[in-house]
CSV table of C-alpha atoms and ligand atoms in Angstrom, one decimal:
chain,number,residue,atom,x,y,z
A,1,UNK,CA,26.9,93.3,42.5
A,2,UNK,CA,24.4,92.2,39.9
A,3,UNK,CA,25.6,90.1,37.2
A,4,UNK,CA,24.4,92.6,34.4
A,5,UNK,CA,26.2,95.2,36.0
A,6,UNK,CA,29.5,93.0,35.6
A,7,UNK,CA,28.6,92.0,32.1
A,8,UNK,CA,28.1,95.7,31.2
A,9,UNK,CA,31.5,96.3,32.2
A,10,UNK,CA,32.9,93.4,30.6
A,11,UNK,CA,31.4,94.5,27.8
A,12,UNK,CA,32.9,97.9,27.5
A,13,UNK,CA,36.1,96.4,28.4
A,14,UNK,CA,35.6,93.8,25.2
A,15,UNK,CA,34.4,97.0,23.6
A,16,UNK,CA,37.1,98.7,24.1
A,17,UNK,CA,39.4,95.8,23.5
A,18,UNK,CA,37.6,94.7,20.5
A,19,UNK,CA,38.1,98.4,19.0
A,20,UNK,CA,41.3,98.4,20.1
A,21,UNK,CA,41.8,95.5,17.8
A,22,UNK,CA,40.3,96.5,15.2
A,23,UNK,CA,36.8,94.7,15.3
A,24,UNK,CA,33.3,96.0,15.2
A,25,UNK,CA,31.5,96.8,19.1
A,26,UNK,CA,28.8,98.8,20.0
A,27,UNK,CA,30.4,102.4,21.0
A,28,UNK,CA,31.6,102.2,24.5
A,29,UNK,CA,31.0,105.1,26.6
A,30,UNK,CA,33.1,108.4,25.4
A,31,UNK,CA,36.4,108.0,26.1
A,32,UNK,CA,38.5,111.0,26.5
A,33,UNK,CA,39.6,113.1,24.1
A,34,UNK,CA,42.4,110.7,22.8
A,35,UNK,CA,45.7,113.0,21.0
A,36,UNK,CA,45.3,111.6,17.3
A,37,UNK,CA,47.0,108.6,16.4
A,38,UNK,CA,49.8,108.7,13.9
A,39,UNK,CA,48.8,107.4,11.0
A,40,UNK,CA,49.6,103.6,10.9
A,41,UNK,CA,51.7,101.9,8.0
A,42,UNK,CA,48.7,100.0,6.3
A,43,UNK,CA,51.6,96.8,5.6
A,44,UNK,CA,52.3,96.6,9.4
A,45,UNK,CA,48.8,96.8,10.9
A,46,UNK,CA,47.0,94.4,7.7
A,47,UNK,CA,50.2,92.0,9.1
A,48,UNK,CA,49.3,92.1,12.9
A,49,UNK,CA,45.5,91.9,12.2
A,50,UNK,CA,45.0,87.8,12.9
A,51,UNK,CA,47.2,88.0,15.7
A,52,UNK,CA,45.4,90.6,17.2
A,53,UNK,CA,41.9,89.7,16.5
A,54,UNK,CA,43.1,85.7,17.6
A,55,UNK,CA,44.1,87.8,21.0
A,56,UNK,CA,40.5,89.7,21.0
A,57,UNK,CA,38.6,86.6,20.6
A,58,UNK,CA,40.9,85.2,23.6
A,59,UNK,CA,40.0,88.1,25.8
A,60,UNK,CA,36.5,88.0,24.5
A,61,UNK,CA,36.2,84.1,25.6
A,62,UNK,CA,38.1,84.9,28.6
A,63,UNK,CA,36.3,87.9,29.2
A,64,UNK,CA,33.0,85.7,28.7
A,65,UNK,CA,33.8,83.1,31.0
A,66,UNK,CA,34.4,86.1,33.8
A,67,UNK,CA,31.0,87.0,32.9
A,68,UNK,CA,29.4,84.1,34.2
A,69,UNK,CA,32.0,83.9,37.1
A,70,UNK,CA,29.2,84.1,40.2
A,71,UNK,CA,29.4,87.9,41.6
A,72,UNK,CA,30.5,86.2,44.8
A,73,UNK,CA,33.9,84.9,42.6
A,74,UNK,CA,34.2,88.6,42.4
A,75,UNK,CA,34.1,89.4,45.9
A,76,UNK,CA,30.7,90.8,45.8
A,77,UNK,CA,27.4,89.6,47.5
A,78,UNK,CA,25.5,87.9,45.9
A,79,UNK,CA,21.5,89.7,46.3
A,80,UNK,CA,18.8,87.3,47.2
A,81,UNK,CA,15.5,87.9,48.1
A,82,UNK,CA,13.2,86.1,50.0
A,83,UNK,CA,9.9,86.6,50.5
A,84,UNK,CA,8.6,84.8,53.4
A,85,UNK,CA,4.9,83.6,54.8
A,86,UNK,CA,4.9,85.5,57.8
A,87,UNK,CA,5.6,84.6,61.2
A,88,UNK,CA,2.2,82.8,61.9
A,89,UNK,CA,4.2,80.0,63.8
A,90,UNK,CA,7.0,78.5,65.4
A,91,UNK,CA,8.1,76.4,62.3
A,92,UNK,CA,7.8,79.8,60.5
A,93,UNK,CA,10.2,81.5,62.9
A,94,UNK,CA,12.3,78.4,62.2
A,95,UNK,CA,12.2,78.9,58.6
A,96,UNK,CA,12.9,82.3,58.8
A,97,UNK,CA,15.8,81.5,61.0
A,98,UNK,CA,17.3,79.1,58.9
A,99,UNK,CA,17.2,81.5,55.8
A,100,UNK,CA,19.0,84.3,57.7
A,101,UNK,CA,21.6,82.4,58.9
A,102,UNK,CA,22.4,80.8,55.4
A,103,UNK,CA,22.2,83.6,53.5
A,104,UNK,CA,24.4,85.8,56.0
A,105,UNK,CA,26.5,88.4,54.8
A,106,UNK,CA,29.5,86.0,56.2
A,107,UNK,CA,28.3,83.8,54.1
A,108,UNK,CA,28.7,85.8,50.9
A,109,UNK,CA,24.6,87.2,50.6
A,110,UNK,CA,22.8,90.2,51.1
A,111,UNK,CA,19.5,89.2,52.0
A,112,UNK,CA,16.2,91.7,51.5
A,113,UNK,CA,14.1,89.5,53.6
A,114,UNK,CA,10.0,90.6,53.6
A,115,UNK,CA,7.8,89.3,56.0
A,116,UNK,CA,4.3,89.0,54.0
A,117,UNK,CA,2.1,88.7,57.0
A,118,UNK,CA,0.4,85.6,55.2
A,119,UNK,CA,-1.2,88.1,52.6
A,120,UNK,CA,-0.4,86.8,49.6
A,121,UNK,CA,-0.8,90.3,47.4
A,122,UNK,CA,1.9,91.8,49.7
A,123,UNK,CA,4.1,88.5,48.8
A,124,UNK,CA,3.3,89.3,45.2
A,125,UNK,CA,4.5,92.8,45.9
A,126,UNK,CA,7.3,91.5,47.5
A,127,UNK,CA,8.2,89.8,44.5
A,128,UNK,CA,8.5,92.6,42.0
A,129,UNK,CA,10.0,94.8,44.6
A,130,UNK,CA,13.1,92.4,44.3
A,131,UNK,CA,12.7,92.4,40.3
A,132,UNK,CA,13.3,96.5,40.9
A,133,UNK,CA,16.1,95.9,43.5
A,134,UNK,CA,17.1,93.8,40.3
A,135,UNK,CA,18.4,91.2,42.8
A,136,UNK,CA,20.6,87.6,41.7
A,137,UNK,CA,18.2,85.4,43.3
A,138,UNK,CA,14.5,84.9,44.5
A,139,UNK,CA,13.1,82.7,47.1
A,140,UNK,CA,9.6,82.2,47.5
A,141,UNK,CA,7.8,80.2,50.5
A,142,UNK,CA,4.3,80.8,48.6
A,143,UNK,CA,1.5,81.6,50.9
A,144,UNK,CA,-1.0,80.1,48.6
A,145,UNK,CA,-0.3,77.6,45.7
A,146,UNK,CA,-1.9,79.6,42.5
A,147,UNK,CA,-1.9,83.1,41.2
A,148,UNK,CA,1.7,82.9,40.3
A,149,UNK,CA,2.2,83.0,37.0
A,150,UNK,CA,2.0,86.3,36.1
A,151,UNK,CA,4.8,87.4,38.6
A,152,UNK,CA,7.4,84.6,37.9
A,153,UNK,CA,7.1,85.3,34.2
A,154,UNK,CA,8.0,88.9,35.2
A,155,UNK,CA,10.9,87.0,37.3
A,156,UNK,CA,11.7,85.1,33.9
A,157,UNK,CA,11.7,88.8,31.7
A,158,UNK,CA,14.2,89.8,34.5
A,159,UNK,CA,16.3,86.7,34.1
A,160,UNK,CA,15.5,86.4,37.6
A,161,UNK,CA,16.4,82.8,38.7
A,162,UNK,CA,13.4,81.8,41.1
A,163,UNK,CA,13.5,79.0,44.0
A,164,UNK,CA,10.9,77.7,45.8
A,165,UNK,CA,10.9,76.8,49.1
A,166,UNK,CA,8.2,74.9,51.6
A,167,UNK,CA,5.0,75.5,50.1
A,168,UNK,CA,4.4,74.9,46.7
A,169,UNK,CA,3.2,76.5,43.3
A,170,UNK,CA,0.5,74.9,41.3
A,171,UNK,CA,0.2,77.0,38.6
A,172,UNK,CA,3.3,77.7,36.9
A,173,UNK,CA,6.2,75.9,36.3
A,174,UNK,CA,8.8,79.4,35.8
A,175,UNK,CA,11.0,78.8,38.5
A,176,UNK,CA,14.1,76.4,39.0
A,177,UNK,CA,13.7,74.6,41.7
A,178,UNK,CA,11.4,73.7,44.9
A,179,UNK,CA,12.3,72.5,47.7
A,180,UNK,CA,10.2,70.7,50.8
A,181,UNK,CA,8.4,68.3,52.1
A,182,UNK,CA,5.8,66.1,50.8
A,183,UNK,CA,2.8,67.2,52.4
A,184,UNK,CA,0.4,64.4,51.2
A,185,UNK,CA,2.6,61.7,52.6
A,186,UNK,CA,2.9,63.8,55.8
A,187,UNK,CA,-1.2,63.3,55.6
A,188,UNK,CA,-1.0,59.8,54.7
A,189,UNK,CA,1.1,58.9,57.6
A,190,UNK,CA,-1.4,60.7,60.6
A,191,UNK,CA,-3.9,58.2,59.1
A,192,UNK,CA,-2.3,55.5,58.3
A,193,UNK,CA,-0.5,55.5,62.1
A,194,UNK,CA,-3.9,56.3,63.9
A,195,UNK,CA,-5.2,52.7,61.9
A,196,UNK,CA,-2.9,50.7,63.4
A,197,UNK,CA,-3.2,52.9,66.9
A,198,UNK,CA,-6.8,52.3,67.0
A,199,UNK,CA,-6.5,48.9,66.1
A,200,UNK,CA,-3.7,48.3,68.8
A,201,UNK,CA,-6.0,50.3,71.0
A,202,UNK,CA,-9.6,48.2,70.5
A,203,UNK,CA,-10.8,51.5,69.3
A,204,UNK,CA,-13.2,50.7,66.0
A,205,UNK,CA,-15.1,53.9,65.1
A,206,UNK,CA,-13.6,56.9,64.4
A,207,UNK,CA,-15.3,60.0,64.5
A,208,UNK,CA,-12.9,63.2,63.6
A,209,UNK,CA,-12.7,67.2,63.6
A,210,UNK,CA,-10.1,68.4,61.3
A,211,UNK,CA,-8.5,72.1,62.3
A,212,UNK,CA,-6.9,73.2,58.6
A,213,UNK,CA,-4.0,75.2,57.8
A,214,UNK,CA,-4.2,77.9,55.9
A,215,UNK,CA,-6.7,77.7,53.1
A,216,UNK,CA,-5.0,77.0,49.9
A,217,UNK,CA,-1.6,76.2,51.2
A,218,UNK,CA,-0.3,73.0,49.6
A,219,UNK,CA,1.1,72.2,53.3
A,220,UNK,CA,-3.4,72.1,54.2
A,221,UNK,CA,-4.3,70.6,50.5
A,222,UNK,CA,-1.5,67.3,51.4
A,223,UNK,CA,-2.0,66.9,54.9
A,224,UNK,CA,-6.3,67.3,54.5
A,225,UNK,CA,-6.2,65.1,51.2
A,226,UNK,CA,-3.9,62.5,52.4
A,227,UNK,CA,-5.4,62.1,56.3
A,228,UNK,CA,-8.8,62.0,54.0
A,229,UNK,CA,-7.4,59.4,51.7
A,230,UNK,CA,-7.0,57.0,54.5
A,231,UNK,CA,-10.6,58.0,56.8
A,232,UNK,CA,-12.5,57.2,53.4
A,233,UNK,CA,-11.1,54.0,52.9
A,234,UNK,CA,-11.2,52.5,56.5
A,235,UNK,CA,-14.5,54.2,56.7
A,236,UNK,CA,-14.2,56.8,59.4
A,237,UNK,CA,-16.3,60.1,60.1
A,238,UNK,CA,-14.8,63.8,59.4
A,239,UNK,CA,-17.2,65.2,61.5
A,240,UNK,CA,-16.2,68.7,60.1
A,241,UNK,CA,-13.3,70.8,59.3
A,242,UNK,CA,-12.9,74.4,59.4
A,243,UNK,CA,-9.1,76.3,58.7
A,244,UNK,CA,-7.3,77.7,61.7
A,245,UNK,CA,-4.8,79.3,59.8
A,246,UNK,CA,-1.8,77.6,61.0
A,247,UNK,CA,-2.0,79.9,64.1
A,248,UNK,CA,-2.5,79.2,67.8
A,249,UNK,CA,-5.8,81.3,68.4
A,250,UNK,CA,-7.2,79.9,65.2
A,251,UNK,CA,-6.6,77.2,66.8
A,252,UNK,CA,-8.7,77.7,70.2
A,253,UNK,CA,-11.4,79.8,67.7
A,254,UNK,CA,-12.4,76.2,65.9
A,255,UNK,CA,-12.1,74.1,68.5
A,256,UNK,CA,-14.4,76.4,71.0
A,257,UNK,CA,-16.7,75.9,67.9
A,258,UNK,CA,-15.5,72.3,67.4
A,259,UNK,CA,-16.3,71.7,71.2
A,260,UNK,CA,-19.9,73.4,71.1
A,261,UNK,CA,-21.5,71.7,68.0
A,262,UNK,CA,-19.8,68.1,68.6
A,263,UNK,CA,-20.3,67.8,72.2
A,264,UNK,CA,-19.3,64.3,73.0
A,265,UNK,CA,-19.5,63.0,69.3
A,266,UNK,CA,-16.1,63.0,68.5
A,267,UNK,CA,-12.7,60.9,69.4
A,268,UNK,CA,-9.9,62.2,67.3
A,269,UNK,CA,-8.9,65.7,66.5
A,270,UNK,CA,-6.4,66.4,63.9
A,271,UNK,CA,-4.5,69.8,63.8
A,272,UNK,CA,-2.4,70.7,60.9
A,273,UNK,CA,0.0,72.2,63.1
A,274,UNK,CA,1.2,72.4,66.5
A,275,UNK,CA,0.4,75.9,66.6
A,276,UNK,CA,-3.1,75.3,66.5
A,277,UNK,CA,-2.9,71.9,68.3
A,278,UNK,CA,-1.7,74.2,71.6
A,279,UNK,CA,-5.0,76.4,70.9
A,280,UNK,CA,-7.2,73.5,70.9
A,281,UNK,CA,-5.7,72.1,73.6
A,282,UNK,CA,-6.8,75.2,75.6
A,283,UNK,CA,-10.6,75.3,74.3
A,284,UNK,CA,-10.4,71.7,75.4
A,285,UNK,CA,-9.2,72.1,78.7
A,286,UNK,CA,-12.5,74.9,79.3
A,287,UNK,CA,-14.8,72.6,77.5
A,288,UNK,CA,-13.4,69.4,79.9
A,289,UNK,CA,-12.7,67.8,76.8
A,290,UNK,CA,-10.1,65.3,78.0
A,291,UNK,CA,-7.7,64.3,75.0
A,292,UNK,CA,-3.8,62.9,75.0
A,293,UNK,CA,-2.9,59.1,75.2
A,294,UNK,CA,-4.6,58.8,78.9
A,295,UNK,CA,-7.4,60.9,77.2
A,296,UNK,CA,-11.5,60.4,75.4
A,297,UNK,CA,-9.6,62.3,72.3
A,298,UNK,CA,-6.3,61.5,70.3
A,299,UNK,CA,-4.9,64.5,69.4
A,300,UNK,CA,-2.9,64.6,65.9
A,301,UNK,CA,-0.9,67.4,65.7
A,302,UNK,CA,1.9,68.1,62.5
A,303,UNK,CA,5.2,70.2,62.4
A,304,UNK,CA,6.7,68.5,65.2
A,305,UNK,CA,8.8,71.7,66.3
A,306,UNK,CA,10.1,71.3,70.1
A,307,UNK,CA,7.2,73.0,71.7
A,308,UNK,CA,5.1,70.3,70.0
A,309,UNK,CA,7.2,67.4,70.6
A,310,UNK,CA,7.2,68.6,74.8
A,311,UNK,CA,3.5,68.4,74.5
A,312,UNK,CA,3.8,64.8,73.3
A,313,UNK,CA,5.7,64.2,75.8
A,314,UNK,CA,3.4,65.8,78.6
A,315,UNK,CA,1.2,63.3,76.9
A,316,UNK,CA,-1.0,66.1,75.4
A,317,UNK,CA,-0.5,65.6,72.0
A,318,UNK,CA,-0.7,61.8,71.1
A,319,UNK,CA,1.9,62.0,67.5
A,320,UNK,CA,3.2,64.7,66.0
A,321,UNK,CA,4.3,64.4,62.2
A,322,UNK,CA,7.2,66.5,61.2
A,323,UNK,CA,7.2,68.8,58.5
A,324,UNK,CA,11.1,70.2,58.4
A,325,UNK,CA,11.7,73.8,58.1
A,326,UNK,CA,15.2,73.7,57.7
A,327,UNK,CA,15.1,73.7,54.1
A,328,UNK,CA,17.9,77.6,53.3
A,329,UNK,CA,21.0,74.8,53.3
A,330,UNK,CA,19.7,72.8,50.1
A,331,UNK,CA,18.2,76.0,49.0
A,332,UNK,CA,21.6,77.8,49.3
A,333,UNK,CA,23.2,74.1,47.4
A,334,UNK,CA,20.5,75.0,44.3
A,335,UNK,CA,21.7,78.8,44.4
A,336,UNK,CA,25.8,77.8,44.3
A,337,UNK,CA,25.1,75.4,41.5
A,338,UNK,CA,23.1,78.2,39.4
A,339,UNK,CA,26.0,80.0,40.3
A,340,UNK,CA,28.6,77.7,38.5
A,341,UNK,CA,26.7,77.4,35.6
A,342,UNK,CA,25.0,74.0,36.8
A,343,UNK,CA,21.5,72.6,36.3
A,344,UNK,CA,20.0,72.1,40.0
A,345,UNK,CA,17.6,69.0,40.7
A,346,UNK,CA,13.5,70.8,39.9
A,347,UNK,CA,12.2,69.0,43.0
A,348,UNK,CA,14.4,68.1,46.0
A,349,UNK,CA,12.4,66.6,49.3
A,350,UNK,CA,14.2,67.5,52.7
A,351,UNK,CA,12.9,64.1,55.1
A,352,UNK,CA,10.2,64.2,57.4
A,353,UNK,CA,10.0,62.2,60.8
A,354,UNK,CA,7.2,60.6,63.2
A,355,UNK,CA,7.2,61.2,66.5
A,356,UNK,CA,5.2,59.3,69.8
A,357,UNK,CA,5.5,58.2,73.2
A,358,UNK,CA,6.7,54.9,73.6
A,359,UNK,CA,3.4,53.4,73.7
A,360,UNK,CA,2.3,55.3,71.0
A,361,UNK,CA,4.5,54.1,68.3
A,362,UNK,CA,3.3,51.2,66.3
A,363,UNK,CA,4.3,50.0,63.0
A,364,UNK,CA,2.7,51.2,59.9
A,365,UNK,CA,3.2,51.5,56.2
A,366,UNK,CA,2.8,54.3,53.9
A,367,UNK,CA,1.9,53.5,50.3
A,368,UNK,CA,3.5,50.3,50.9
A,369,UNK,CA,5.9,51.8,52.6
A,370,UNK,CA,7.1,50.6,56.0
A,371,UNK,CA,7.3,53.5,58.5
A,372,UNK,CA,9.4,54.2,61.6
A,373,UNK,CA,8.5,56.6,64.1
A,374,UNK,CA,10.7,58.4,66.9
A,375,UNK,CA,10.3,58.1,70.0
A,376,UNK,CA,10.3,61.3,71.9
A,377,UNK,CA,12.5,61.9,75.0
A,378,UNK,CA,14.7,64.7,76.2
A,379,UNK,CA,17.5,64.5,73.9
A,380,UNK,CA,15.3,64.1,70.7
A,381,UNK,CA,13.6,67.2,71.9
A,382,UNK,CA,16.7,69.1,72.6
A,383,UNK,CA,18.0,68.4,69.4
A,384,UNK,CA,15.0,69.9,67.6
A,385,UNK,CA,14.2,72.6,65.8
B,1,GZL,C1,4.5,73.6,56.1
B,1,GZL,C2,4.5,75.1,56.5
B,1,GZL,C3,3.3,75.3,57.4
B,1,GZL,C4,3.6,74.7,58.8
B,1,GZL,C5,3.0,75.7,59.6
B,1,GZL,O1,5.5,73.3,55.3
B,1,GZL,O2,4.3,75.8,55.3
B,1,GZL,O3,3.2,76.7,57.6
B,1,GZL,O4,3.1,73.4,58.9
B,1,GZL,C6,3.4,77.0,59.0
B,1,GZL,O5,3.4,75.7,61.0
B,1,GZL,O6,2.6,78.0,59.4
């Protein structure tokens, strides 16, 4: 149940309670035809009046308080919608996973979930068809990080809390909360790791082919601007970098291109996901382009989901940094606080790992920061996501 539904109710009921006590309301809806009261000694009811209206205002604060009682205090579900990238890869299907099975009807939601096929005017669609279902909560996992503003306001006029989740919005500030990863720092770290892996390696020129995520996603701005951060300073060569969309055929598409136009010029390729990592792998292996730890080509892959981290250790990918998709717990913590009347934190990060081969991990620093990476072996990778 909405919560204006319940405060409409509540309000008749004060309505009716406030007339009933003698104070000014807006007229409730007709009652029926009451038989007409006898007439009341005008002593006897100017005597009760401050009782009563002490009693109305009581019930009116009472009756307030239930109003902001969460709809699930009231044994309803509370509506949340969430509308979702797509299902362009297997940290998506993770996401997606972890949403539906924190915001489970067990769990006290009713979840209108919308796949938006990573096209962001169907997301925006999305989004006002939950201000019509006139749902409690929205979720967003924002395709792209602008063109938002019009939409959440609508959210706001709604009184529509909104949380963001993943991805995030760069162009408004009308929503509660966001919560994901840091995305530069995930950049930061492939470079700053593959400085000290070329160094422990002899290697001293770096030549690089970037396959981006989706264009406009703050998950490909951080990752591109932070590996890019690090190749300008040490000097290295971005040979070129085209988007692959975060899928696995994208993936193959550049790197076929990739493979073609920088025959034999290049020694690192970064992917900015294992999804597309496992489609360049595959152009590689037709083009004879060997890559991997044993390989001519380190291969930098991100996400580290368990299909990734088993093609680390098949020594295919050389380090995979992890982007966690298990973000719905915090994002159902944000939504129980907004339900008690609480302020939630605006920006909470959910921690990010590195992962290698043993003789792939090396120590670096991040901003100053010293690093540790995890090594990848059976259990790690069972354990994943
Ligand atoms: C990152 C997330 C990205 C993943 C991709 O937080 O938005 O989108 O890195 C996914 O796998 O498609």
């Amino acid at each position: 149940m909405k919560k204006k539904v319940l405060s409409v109710i509540l309000a008749s009921t004060m309505a009716f309670s406030l007339i009933a006590c003698g104070g000014e309301a807006a007229a409730p809806a007709p009652a029926a035809e009451e038989p007409a009261a006898e007439e009341a000694e005008e002593p006897a009811a100017e005597e009760e009046a401050p009782a009563e209206e002490e009693a109305a205002e009581e019930e009116a604060a009472e009756e307030e308080a239930t109003e902001e009682e969460a709809p699930a205090a009231s044994g309803e579900l509370i509506n949340v919608g969430f509308a979702q990238v797509g299902h362009e890869s297997d940290w998506r299907t993770a996401s997606t996973k972890s949403c539906q099975d924190v915001f489970s009807e067990a769990n006290g939601y009713n979840l209108s979930f919308v796949d938006c096929d990573n096209d962001s005017a169907a997301q925006l669609e999305a989004v006002r068809s939950f201000i019509e279902q006139d749902v409690d909560y929205i979720i967003i996992d924002p395709i792209v990080s602008t063109g938002w503003d019009t939409v959440l306001g609508e959210c706001e006029d709604a009184g529509i809390p909104v949380v963001v989740i993943d991805r995030t919005i760069d162009d408004s500030d009308k929503y509660v909360s966001w919560v994901g990863s840091d995305f530069l720092t995930e950049g930061k770290a492939a470079g700053e790791w593959l400085k000290a892996y070329a160094e422990k390696k002899g290697i001293s020129e770096i030549n690089a082919l970037i396959i981006q995520g989706t264009t406009g996603s703050s998950a490909q701005i951080g990752r591109t601007d932070g590996f890019s951060e690090v190749a300008e300073r040490e000097g290295w060569t971005i040979l070129d970098k085209q988007t692959g969309d975060f899928t696995e055929a994208g993936g193959q598409e550049v790197m076929e291109s990739f493979c073609k136009s920088y025959e034999g010029k290049f020694n690192v390729v970064v992917c900015e996901n294992d999804n597309e990592a496992f489609g360049a792998m595959t152009a590689m292996d037709n083009a004879g382009v060997s890559y991997g730890p044993d390989g001519d080509v380190i291969l930098i892959s991100y996400d580290a989901c368990t299909a990734g981290l088993k093609e680390v250790q098949a020594g295919k990918i050389t380090a995979d940094f992890e982007c966690n998709p298990l973000a719905a717990p915090t994002v159902e913590k944000v939504i129980q606080t907004l339900q008690s009347g609480g302020t939630p934190e605006a920006q909470i990060l959910v921690p990010d790992n590195w992962y290698a081969l043993k003789d792939q991990i090396v120590d670096f620093s991040v901003d100053g920061n010293a690093q540790s990476m995890t090594e990848v072996t059976d259990a790690v990778i069972e354990a994943q996501y």
